[in-house]
Amino acid sequence: MSEHGGSGLRKETTADPAPGPEILVEQLHKSFGDNHVLRGIDLEIRQGEVVCVIGPSGSGKSTLLRCVNLLEQPSGGRVFVGGSELTHPDVDIDAVRRRIGMVFQQFNLFPHLSVTENLALPQRRVLGRDKAAAGRVAAENLERVGLADKAKAFPASLSGGQQQRVAIARALAMGPEVMLFDEPTSALDPELVGDVLAVMRMLADEGMTMMVVTHEMSFAREVADRVVFMDDGVIVEEGPPAEVIGNPRHERTRHFLARVLDPAAAQVEEGMPPVDKRP
Ligand SMILES: Nc1ncnc2c1ncn2[C@@H]1O[C@H](COP(=O)(O)OP(=O)(O)O)[C@@H](O)[C@H]1O
Ligand SMILES: [Mg+2]
């Protein structure tokens, strides 16, 4: 058994014996003008589950994540987080959003604020914590991501990997129930990717519910409980990583994986008939 995610341990230690899904997406549609980007997404993510979303550029992965915390307004369908319907007209969206942490490809730290101040500001603004409490929670979470020694540093003095870990700590300092990651390592130099993935693996092991859009197939294989392959606004297949990545059932999945896992093999594959994406 792997010492990292994938073991059933963290689920068995869950306090609630029969929790509903932490994230529930029902028949989600999203259009931008006449561009029908999400075409009926159904997805359930249990408490403590780590789901990696993979798929080609433009398939709607970011739009799906952004609909799950209402950064985008869905055109149709329903989204629930922790049992609350985000898509209900009377929802207190700020209250629901506090339960959801989001980490983007770009770190979006304030350059004129120290690392501690970057973590403290949203706690004070959104949660109303006083300076001392916000500072304490900031310190705890910097420790978690291995950056306690950078508390007084400014973002520009940090590497991209360290800045992304600060961004993760900033999200964690809000005490989210769910963390959404949109290609968190895509903007990093290859040698800095590992430290960020290590922090994400730690969160997974701690039982955080996570939805991760990534091209890091080895991370998905090792840490994900489930992999979802999206193409052209639909979920083509989903299942355990050993199945979806190791032994995909659909030609579209195989085609995508060939390109991601082995660009050289994809060249050979160019000789094969094109994948038919449209009905
Ligand atoms: N805010 C937006 N306005 C208009 N079109 C958008 C917007 N966001 C995404 N799209 C379009 O939606 C499609 C899917 O984009 P996206 O969700 O970013 O895909 P992915 O993350 O899988 O690369 C693309 O055609 C993109 O141009
Ligand atoms: Mg994207």
XYZ file of C-alpha atoms and ligand atoms in Angstrom:
307
model
C 0.000 0.000 0.000
C 1.272 3.467 -0.879
C 2.148 5.688 2.063
C 0.584 8.598 0.194
C -3.122 9.066 -0.752
C -5.077 6.262 -2.276
C -5.306 4.238 0.930
C -8.774 4.057 2.395
C -7.519 5.207 5.789
C -8.607 8.794 5.806
C -12.132 7.895 4.776
C -12.537 5.421 7.623
C -11.567 8.108 10.131
C -14.262 10.496 8.892
C -16.476 11.534 11.794
C -19.798 11.540 9.970
C -20.780 7.921 9.260
C -22.799 8.693 6.125
C -21.960 12.136 4.781
C -23.543 13.305 1.540
C -21.202 14.285 -1.252
C -19.024 17.291 -0.411
C -19.321 18.524 -3.996
C -22.300 17.655 -6.178
C -22.624 18.874 -9.756
C -25.846 18.062 -11.615
C -26.335 18.571 -15.333
C -24.095 21.614 -15.368
C -24.145 23.673 -18.535
C -22.187 26.823 -19.302
C -22.229 28.875 -22.470
C -20.261 31.970 -23.358
C -22.423 33.517 -26.084
C -22.982 30.695 -28.560
C -19.928 28.781 -27.305
C -21.482 25.868 -25.382
C -18.481 25.081 -23.150
C -19.951 22.720 -20.516
C -22.510 20.324 -21.951
C -24.113 18.534 -19.030
C -21.545 17.687 -16.351
C -22.560 15.301 -13.554
C -19.996 14.832 -10.796
C -19.992 13.749 -7.151
C -16.989 14.188 -4.859
C -17.099 12.620 -1.397
C -15.623 14.142 1.719
C -11.875 13.524 1.778
C -11.767 12.440 -1.838
C -9.083 13.688 -4.236
C -10.293 14.007 -7.814
C -7.924 14.983 -10.613
C -9.486 16.482 -13.728
C -7.499 15.993 -16.920
C -8.197 16.834 -20.540
C -7.042 18.888 -23.486
C -6.767 22.651 -23.451
C -10.147 24.271 -24.077
C -12.155 21.244 -22.903
C -13.781 23.272 -20.091
C -11.754 22.202 -17.039
C -11.216 25.734 -15.686
C -14.806 26.672 -16.421
C -15.980 23.649 -14.416
C -13.828 24.631 -11.412
C -14.953 28.246 -11.697
C -18.602 27.164 -11.712
C -18.012 25.118 -8.537
C -17.247 28.300 -6.600
C -19.444 30.546 -8.720
C -16.632 32.616 -10.206
C -18.702 31.803 -13.296
C -22.492 31.690 -13.227
C -23.669 28.374 -14.691
C -26.123 28.581 -17.601
C -27.977 25.519 -16.320
C -27.857 22.758 -13.760
C -27.113 22.772 -10.045
C -24.000 22.861 -7.866
C -23.916 21.905 -4.174
C -20.982 22.277 -1.785
C -21.274 20.779 1.687
C -24.990 20.280 1.075
C -25.663 23.969 0.271
C -26.910 24.760 -3.199
C -24.682 27.469 -4.712
C -27.006 27.815 -7.653
C -30.054 28.552 -5.471
C -31.244 32.119 -6.058
C -31.262 32.901 -2.304
C -27.790 31.526 -1.564
C -25.413 33.585 0.588
C -22.610 33.169 -1.898
C -19.972 34.762 0.332
C -20.777 32.300 3.107
C -20.555 29.329 0.750
C -17.385 30.590 -0.891
C -15.642 30.780 2.468
C -15.861 26.999 2.542
C -13.996 26.706 -0.761
C -10.298 27.472 -1.212
C -9.032 28.113 -4.710
C -5.486 27.999 -6.049
C -4.755 29.219 -9.565
C -1.876 28.840 -11.968
C -0.918 32.448 -11.175
C -0.270 33.065 -7.486
C -1.854 36.539 -7.277
C 0.049 37.615 -4.154
C 0.142 41.307 -3.234
C 3.713 42.407 -4.066
C 3.713 45.270 -1.548
C 2.724 43.031 1.383
C 4.888 40.570 3.303
C 4.050 36.873 3.198
C 2.373 37.093 6.618
C 0.373 40.150 5.568
C -0.711 38.340 2.384
C -2.134 35.546 4.554
C -3.601 37.844 7.205
C -5.415 40.315 4.942
C -8.207 38.032 3.653
C -8.727 36.560 7.134
C -9.239 40.055 8.529
C -11.370 41.329 5.631
C -13.548 38.269 5.066
C -13.587 36.477 8.433
C -13.174 39.553 10.652
C -10.259 38.081 12.606
C -8.184 40.558 14.591
C -4.546 41.137 13.784
C -3.189 38.766 16.434
C -5.493 35.880 15.519
C -4.876 36.347 11.795
C -1.124 36.407 12.426
C -1.312 33.212 14.460
C -3.272 31.365 11.774
C -0.889 32.719 9.130
C 2.108 31.357 11.053
C 0.462 27.929 11.480
C -0.249 27.630 7.792
C 3.183 28.849 6.672
C 4.579 26.116 8.884
C 2.313 23.575 7.149
C 3.681 24.453 3.708
C 7.278 24.547 4.972
C 7.747 28.309 4.741
C 7.816 29.447 8.383
C 11.168 31.137 7.713
C 9.647 33.316 4.952
C 7.019 35.031 7.136
C 8.578 38.478 6.781
C 9.749 38.074 3.178
C 8.124 39.834 0.231
C 6.798 37.774 -2.696
C 9.396 39.038 -5.190
C 12.194 37.492 -3.117
C 10.602 34.016 -3.344
C 10.813 31.406 -6.097
C 7.669 30.583 -8.073
C 7.294 27.356 -6.117
C 7.533 29.196 -2.806
C 5.014 31.804 -3.989
C 2.585 29.059 -4.949
C 3.008 27.451 -1.506
C 2.241 30.871 0.030
C -0.897 31.011 -2.127
C -1.901 27.556 -0.863
C -1.254 28.641 2.750
C -3.365 31.765 2.136
C -6.263 29.582 1.016
C -5.806 27.174 3.953
C -5.747 30.058 6.451
C -9.430 30.642 5.623
C -10.257 27.151 6.932
C -11.856 25.746 3.766
C -13.694 22.410 3.617
C -12.777 21.968 -0.029
C -9.752 23.000 -2.081
C -9.885 23.595 -5.829
C -6.629 23.722 -7.786
C -6.427 24.928 -11.387
C -3.120 23.792 -12.903
C -1.187 24.908 -9.803
C 2.201 23.843 -11.170
C 1.834 24.851 -14.822
C 3.593 28.207 -14.422
C 6.549 26.743 -12.501
C 10.017 25.752 -13.622
C 10.194 21.949 -13.596
C 12.563 21.793 -10.626
C 10.056 23.721 -8.461
C 7.026 21.561 -9.209
C 7.896 18.840 -6.689
C 7.660 21.034 -3.580
C 4.187 22.244 -4.532
C 2.987 18.713 -5.299
C 4.411 17.578 -1.935
C 2.236 20.141 -0.141
C -0.815 18.979 -2.097
C -0.012 15.359 -1.264
C 0.176 16.310 2.430
C -3.285 17.933 2.220
C -4.641 14.808 0.551
C -3.189 12.645 3.310
C -4.780 14.929 5.917
C -8.169 14.215 4.360
C -8.833 17.465 2.514
C -11.472 17.203 -0.212
C -9.665 18.264 -3.370
C -10.511 18.857 -6.999
C -7.316 19.291 -8.999
C -7.001 20.231 -12.657
C -3.521 19.064 -13.614
C -1.291 17.724 -16.348
C 0.914 16.002 -13.758
C -0.015 12.423 -14.552
C 2.345 10.891 -11.997
C 0.708 13.011 -9.273
C -2.749 11.973 -10.485
C -1.743 8.313 -10.536
C -0.282 8.419 -7.059
C -2.586 10.766 -5.154
C -5.980 10.824 -6.879
C -8.759 8.567 -5.676
C -10.429 9.203 -9.009
C -9.461 10.711 -12.344
C -11.985 12.498 -14.544
C -11.167 12.892 -18.236
C -12.972 15.814 -19.916
C -13.116 16.600 -23.585
C -15.257 19.092 -25.424
C -17.354 20.017 -22.366
C -18.320 16.514 -21.276
C -16.875 13.888 -18.941
C -15.713 11.160 -21.303
C -14.677 8.723 -18.579
C -13.867 8.641 -14.896
C -12.546 6.070 -12.459
C -9.514 5.034 -10.462
C -6.231 6.363 -11.903
C -5.030 2.846 -12.704
C -8.030 2.513 -15.034
C -8.382 5.968 -16.582
C -4.643 6.624 -16.967
C -3.379 3.048 -16.929
C -6.000 1.391 -19.101
C -8.387 3.963 -20.630
C -11.534 2.658 -22.268
C -12.132 5.502 -24.706
C -10.145 6.391 -27.776
C -10.313 10.114 -26.897
C -8.681 9.393 -23.524
C -5.973 7.245 -25.123
C -5.268 9.940 -27.691
C -4.936 12.630 -25.010
C -2.734 10.490 -22.768
C -0.450 9.570 -25.650
C 0.199 13.258 -26.232
C 0.684 14.125 -22.555
C 2.695 11.107 -21.459
C 4.863 10.647 -24.518
C 4.977 13.417 -27.120
C 7.184 11.225 -29.343
C 4.565 8.474 -29.419
C 1.967 11.076 -30.357
C 3.952 11.807 -33.516
C 3.608 8.176 -34.546
C -0.055 8.348 -33.638
C -0.574 11.245 -36.050
C -0.685 8.558 -38.739
C -3.828 7.128 -37.115
C -7.338 8.265 -38.064
C -8.279 11.553 -36.350
C -10.346 11.361 -33.179
C -13.906 12.271 -34.019
C -14.933 14.843 -31.406
C -18.248 16.047 -32.804
C -21.414 14.032 -33.259
N -14.749 34.182 -19.523
C -14.858 33.604 -20.732
N -15.462 34.229 -21.755
C -15.606 33.641 -22.961
N -15.174 32.401 -23.248
C -14.560 31.716 -22.267
C -14.361 32.268 -20.968
N -13.729 31.349 -20.204
C -13.529 30.278 -20.993
N -14.030 30.484 -22.227
C -14.017 29.520 -23.328
O -14.457 28.277 -22.829
C -13.749 27.211 -23.427
C -13.161 26.334 -22.347
O -12.188 27.072 -21.653
P -11.528 26.568 -20.295
O -12.585 26.209 -19.320
O -10.549 27.607 -19.899
O -10.783 25.229 -20.781
P -9.554 24.461 -20.136
O -9.360 24.966 -18.748
O -9.939 23.024 -20.212
O -8.386 24.769 -21.012
C -12.731 27.837 -24.375
O -13.284 27.816 -25.674
C -12.619 29.254 -23.850
O -12.275 30.124 -24.882
Mg -7.748 25.848 -17.813
